[in-house]
Every structure is written in structure tokens, then in C-alpha cells.
Short mmCIF file of C-alpha atoms in Angstrom, two decimals:
data_model
loop_
_atom_site.label_atom_id
_atom_site.label_comp_id
_atom_site.label_asym_id
_atom_site.label_seq_id
_atom_site.Cartn_x
_atom_site.Cartn_y
_atom_site.Cartn_z
CA GLY A 713 19.76 1.21 6.23
CA ALA A 714 16.17 1.87 6.86
CA VAL A 715 15.20 3.64 9.76
CA VAL A 716 12.57 3.75 11.93
CA SER A 717 12.14 6.34 14.79
CA GLN A 718 10.45 6.13 18.07
CA HIS A 719 9.16 8.95 20.40
CA PRO A 720 9.78 9.41 23.52
CA SER A 721 12.57 6.86 24.19
CA TRP A 722 11.31 6.63 27.65
CA VAL A 723 8.31 8.17 29.72
CA ILE A 724 7.16 8.46 33.40
CA CYS A 725 3.49 9.07 34.18
CA LYS A 726 1.21 8.97 36.81
CA SER A 727 -1.37 6.52 37.04
CA GLY A 728 -4.65 7.27 35.14
CA THR A 729 -3.22 9.31 32.59
CA SER A 730 -3.00 8.44 28.76
CA VAL A 731 0.70 8.63 27.03
CA LYS A 732 1.14 8.49 23.37
CA ILE A 733 4.27 7.03 21.52
CA GLU A 734 5.16 7.98 18.04
CA CYS A 735 6.75 5.57 15.40
CA ARG A 736 8.03 7.22 11.98
CA SER A 737 9.74 5.35 9.36
CA LEU A 738 12.25 8.18 8.39
CA ASP A 739 13.28 6.97 4.71
CA PHE A 740 10.67 5.01 3.51
CA GLN A 741 7.18 3.90 3.51
CA ALA A 742 5.43 1.47 5.10
CA THR A 743 1.78 0.79 4.58
CA THR A 744 1.95 -2.14 7.82
CA MET A 745 3.37 -1.21 10.93
CA PHE A 746 3.64 -3.18 14.15
CA TRP A 747 3.51 -2.57 17.71
CA TYR A 748 4.97 -4.91 20.00
CA ARG A 749 5.53 -5.10 23.85
CA GLN A 750 7.97 -6.60 25.69
CA PHE A 751 8.70 -7.55 29.56
CA PRO A 752 11.98 -8.03 30.92
CA LYS A 753 14.19 -10.78 29.95
CA GLN A 754 11.19 -11.76 27.57
CA SER A 755 10.15 -11.99 23.76
CA LEU A 756 8.38 -9.35 22.12
CA MET A 757 4.46 -9.88 22.25
CA LEU A 758 2.78 -8.44 19.34
CA MET A 759 -0.14 -5.91 20.20
CA ALA A 760 -1.68 -5.38 17.09
CA THR A 761 -1.04 -4.54 13.17
CA SER A 762 -1.56 -0.98 11.97
CA ASN A 763 -2.23 -0.16 8.22
CA GLU A 764 -2.40 2.87 6.90
CA GLY A 765 -5.80 4.75 6.69
CA SER A 766 -7.59 1.70 8.29
CA LYS A 767 -8.54 0.23 11.68
CA ALA A 768 -6.03 -1.68 13.56
CA THR A 769 -6.28 -5.28 13.79
CA TYR A 770 -5.58 -6.14 17.35
CA GLU A 771 -4.30 -9.84 18.61
CA GLN A 772 -6.40 -11.64 21.63
CA GLY A 773 -6.27 -10.39 25.04
CA VAL A 774 -5.20 -7.03 23.67
CA GLU A 775 -7.56 -4.19 24.54
CA LYS A 776 -8.40 -2.16 21.63
CA ASP A 777 -9.72 0.82 24.10
CA LYS A 778 -7.07 1.22 26.18
CA PHE A 779 -4.34 0.94 23.37
CA LEU A 780 -5.55 3.16 20.70
CA ILE A 781 -3.63 2.93 17.54
CA ASN A 782 -3.85 5.27 14.55
CA HIS A 783 -1.98 5.26 11.29
CA ALA A 784 -2.77 8.59 9.39
CA SER A 785 0.35 8.21 7.03
CA LEU A 786 2.60 6.07 5.43
CA THR A 787 4.97 7.42 7.86
CA LEU A 788 3.45 7.43 10.73
CA SER A 789 1.91 5.28 13.52
CA THR A 790 0.86 5.91 16.97
CA LEU A 791 0.07 4.01 19.81
CA THR A 792 -1.88 5.96 23.08
CA VAL A 793 -1.95 4.42 26.23
CA THR A 794 -4.95 5.36 27.68
CA SER A 795 -5.90 5.70 31.77
CA ALA A 796 -2.45 3.79 32.33
CA HIS A 797 -1.80 1.71 34.88
CA PRO A 798 1.60 0.33 36.80
CA GLU A 799 1.22 -2.84 35.31
CA ASP A 800 1.05 -1.18 31.55
CA SER A 801 4.97 -0.36 32.70
CA SER A 802 6.75 -2.15 29.73
CA PHE A 803 8.88 -1.67 26.78
CA TYR A 804 7.04 -0.69 23.95
CA ILE A 805 8.48 -1.44 20.53
CA CYS A 806 7.19 -0.65 16.77
CA SER A 807 7.93 -1.79 13.46
CA ALA A 808 7.64 -1.15 10.35
CA ARG A 809 7.35 -2.95 6.51
CA ARG A 810 9.07 -1.55 3.76
CA LEU A 811 5.91 -0.80 0.79
CA ALA A 812 8.69 -1.64 -1.59
CA GLY A 813 11.45 -4.41 -2.45
CA THR A 814 10.98 -7.67 -0.20
CA GLY A 815 8.91 -5.87 2.59
CA GLU A 816 11.56 -6.40 5.06
CA LEU A 817 10.90 -5.56 8.88
CA PHE A 818 12.34 -2.80 10.69
CA PHE A 819 12.24 -1.92 14.38
CA GLY A 820 12.33 0.96 16.50
CA GLU A 821 14.61 1.54 19.17
CA GLY A 822 11.39 1.13 21.48
CA SER A 823 9.72 3.15 24.30
CA ARG A 824 9.91 2.52 27.59
CA LEU A 825 7.13 3.17 29.72
CA THR A 826 6.92 3.60 34.08
CA VAL A 827 3.58 4.26 34.89
CA LEU A 828 4.02 5.65 38.88
CA LYS B 820 0.30 -24.34 17.55
CA ASN B 821 3.48 -22.12 16.03
CA GLN B 822 5.96 -22.53 17.91
CA VAL B 823 9.42 -21.01 17.99
CA GLU B 824 12.29 -22.13 20.58
CA GLN B 825 15.61 -21.24 21.23
CA SER B 826 18.28 -22.78 23.25
CA PRO B 827 20.29 -21.95 25.21
CA GLN B 828 18.56 -19.74 27.04
CA SER B 829 21.65 -18.01 27.89
CA LEU B 830 25.29 -18.66 27.35
CA ILE B 831 28.90 -16.78 28.12
CA ILE B 832 31.91 -17.29 26.17
CA LEU B 833 35.13 -15.55 26.28
CA GLU B 834 35.86 -12.96 23.57
CA GLY B 835 37.64 -14.32 20.40
CA LYS B 836 35.78 -17.72 20.73
CA ASN B 837 33.03 -19.12 18.86
CA CYS B 838 29.44 -19.85 19.58
CA THR B 839 26.49 -21.28 17.92
CA LEU B 840 22.98 -20.53 18.72
CA GLN B 841 20.11 -22.93 17.76
CA CYS B 842 16.58 -22.23 16.94
CA ASN B 843 13.70 -24.67 16.33
CA TYR B 844 9.58 -24.14 15.21
CA THR B 845 6.65 -25.62 14.20
CA VAL B 846 5.58 -22.53 12.25
CA SER B 847 3.17 -23.56 9.37
CA PRO B 848 2.95 -22.98 6.19
CA PHE B 849 6.93 -21.81 6.63
CA SER B 850 7.86 -18.40 5.10
CA ASN B 851 11.15 -17.01 6.09
CA LEU B 852 13.18 -17.06 9.42
CA ARG B 853 14.98 -14.52 10.54
CA TRP B 854 17.45 -13.72 13.38
CA TYR B 855 17.81 -10.26 15.02
CA LYS B 856 20.42 -9.09 17.49
CA GLN B 857 18.61 -6.73 20.19
CA ASP B 858 20.86 -4.83 22.64
CA THR B 859 19.38 -4.09 26.45
CA GLY B 860 16.81 -1.18 26.12
CA ARG B 861 16.76 -0.84 22.41
CA GLY B 862 15.19 -2.70 19.77
CA PRO B 863 16.00 -5.53 17.45
CA VAL B 864 18.41 -5.30 14.35
CA SER B 865 18.04 -7.78 11.40
CA LEU B 866 20.73 -10.03 10.99
CA THR B 867 19.28 -12.30 8.62
CA ILE B 868 16.35 -13.25 6.58
CA MET B 869 16.13 -16.97 4.88
CA THR B 870 13.44 -17.72 2.71
CA PHE B 871 12.54 -21.88 2.27
CA SER B 872 15.21 -22.26 -0.67
CA GLU B 873 18.25 -20.94 1.34
CA ASN B 874 20.10 -22.83 3.78
CA THR B 875 22.42 -20.54 4.77
CA LYS B 876 23.17 -16.57 4.84
CA SER B 877 26.13 -14.70 6.43
CA ASN B 878 25.96 -11.07 7.41
CA GLY B 879 30.00 -10.47 8.75
CA ARG B 880 30.74 -12.69 11.50
CA TYR B 881 27.28 -13.90 11.61
CA THR B 882 26.44 -17.09 9.61
CA ALA B 883 22.66 -18.58 9.77
CA THR B 884 21.77 -22.11 8.76
CA LEU B 885 18.67 -23.14 7.64
CA ASP B 886 17.28 -27.08 7.81
CA ALA B 887 13.49 -26.24 6.15
CA ASP B 888 12.79 -30.73 6.69
CA THR B 889 13.80 -30.72 10.26
CA LYS B 890 12.72 -27.18 11.00
CA GLN B 891 16.16 -26.39 12.38
CA SER B 892 18.19 -22.99 12.21
CA SER B 893 21.56 -21.82 14.15
CA LEU B 894 23.26 -18.81 14.24
CA HIS B 895 27.18 -19.28 14.56
CA ILE B 896 28.89 -16.01 15.17
CA THR B 897 32.53 -16.20 14.60
CA ALA B 898 35.81 -14.33 16.80
CA SER B 899 32.98 -12.96 19.32
CA GLN B 900 33.81 -9.60 20.64
CA LEU B 901 32.34 -7.91 23.74
CA SER B 902 29.84 -5.95 21.50
CA ASP B 903 28.25 -9.07 20.73
CA SER B 904 26.81 -9.44 24.09
CA ALA B 905 22.80 -9.14 23.56
CA SER B 906 19.84 -11.05 23.02
CA TYR B 907 19.61 -13.21 19.97
CA ILE B 908 15.81 -13.81 18.41
CA CYS B 909 15.19 -15.99 16.24
CA VAL B 910 11.61 -15.35 14.00
CA VAL B 911 9.95 -16.92 11.76
CA GLY B 912 7.57 -15.89 9.41
CA PHE B 913 4.40 -17.82 7.89
CA THR B 914 2.52 -17.61 5.05
CA GLY B 915 -0.98 -16.74 5.23
CA GLY B 916 -1.04 -14.58 7.94
CA GLY B 917 -0.89 -11.55 6.98
CA ASN B 918 2.80 -11.00 7.83
CA LYS B 919 2.60 -12.60 11.15
CA LEU B 920 5.54 -13.19 13.11
CA THR B 921 6.11 -15.80 15.74
CA PHE B 922 9.42 -14.93 18.07
CA GLY B 923 11.79 -17.36 19.96
CA THR B 924 11.99 -15.99 23.81
CA GLY B 925 15.60 -15.25 22.83
CA THR B 926 19.39 -16.52 23.81
CA GLN B 927 21.23 -14.23 25.74
CA LEU B 928 24.90 -13.84 25.00
CA LYS B 929 27.36 -12.23 26.96
CA VAL B 930 31.21 -11.98 26.08
CA GLU B 931 33.62 -11.41 28.43
CA LEU B 932 37.35 -10.78 28.25
#
């Protein structure tokens, strides 16, 4: 099956620093990638939709200046959490929609961010 | 407001037993319904995807049903295994939303010996 890779899988950082998370579709092209965050025992919450070559579309309540999203190619999207604070600690997951075929969504393994 | 509700919230069953998870939705206009399995600390993995015209789909020991009239879906797991312990998430897509999906809060399944 299609593979979506996230890196890093976990990261610990100090408050005030910025953290970049990468999402790569390894064996298919994805015009659209999605970023979610998930708190313990809660469902995934869509943060933004990332389209290759254009600006991301953010969900209501998500600060675009804090969560910078770049989708530079058909296989890579990045999420940068700027000036991270402890309340940003969460599980961040990306998904990629296959360009061809049924357009099925494939999820990455997630990135656990802990801000001290 | 588009909503997806799952029940039960959590479930414990013995290995080898069957179980059925429920999903009710109010998403409109409906496009598709997906079931995902999410292991703790991992990303969701697709089990089944059904469109409006499909009312059942199987993937190994997993069988999903869809009743688009009553806006209900179920996921039946046969002969459960310890590795089935995970969160099962029902996700409903709606048309005109640019691939927007509405996620249920999941059913936490634990399979015990």
C-alpha cells in the first residue's frame, strides 16, 4: 500500500523554539496534504489543507502565523510550529491524497511534540 | 452541523469473540464513509471505504455496512485477536467541501485473553 512518512516521529523542545515536521508521500504524488492534531483520547482535528504550490487553507481557530505550512513539491509538505509553548504539545498527523486513482487518503505515523 | 457519533465509546471483549461498532452521522451531502484503525501513538490505517451506492464491504475479518437512508454504519470484527486492540474511527466525507472529512471520536477496543 501507499506510504506516508513523517519525521521526526517524536520531538522534545524548549518553550519559545520552533519545530519543523515533515510529511512525505514515498511512493505516490499528492497534490493535497492535510495536517491534523490529536489530543489524548480525542479524535483527529483538521488544522489545515495544504495544496502543492499554493498557500495552505487553515481551519477556523488555527493560527496561520503559528503553524506555518509549506507544500513545495508533490511529495513533501512541512508543518512548522513557531515559538512553541507547552499547550502546543500534541500528536500531529498528516495525510496525503493520492493524485491518481480513487484519491484515497493515506495517513502518516504521526509526530509527538512535547514542549517543555 | 456535520457530526459523526460513534458507540460504544469503549469496549472490552475476549479474544476470539465478535463485536460490532456503530457510527451515526449527520454529514450532508454525503460522499463516502471510511473506517480507520488507529493503534496508540500511530497514524490511522484505512480499513474500508464505502460510497453512497455500497452497503457492505469486507477487509479480512472486518466487515463494514452502510445504510445511507438512516445514516448509519457499523464495523463488525470477527474472531477478534489481541492485535485488534486499537481505536476505530469512523470518518465521513461530504461533497462540495474540498475533500473535507468529519471524524468521529472513535471506539476504543480492547481484546483480552
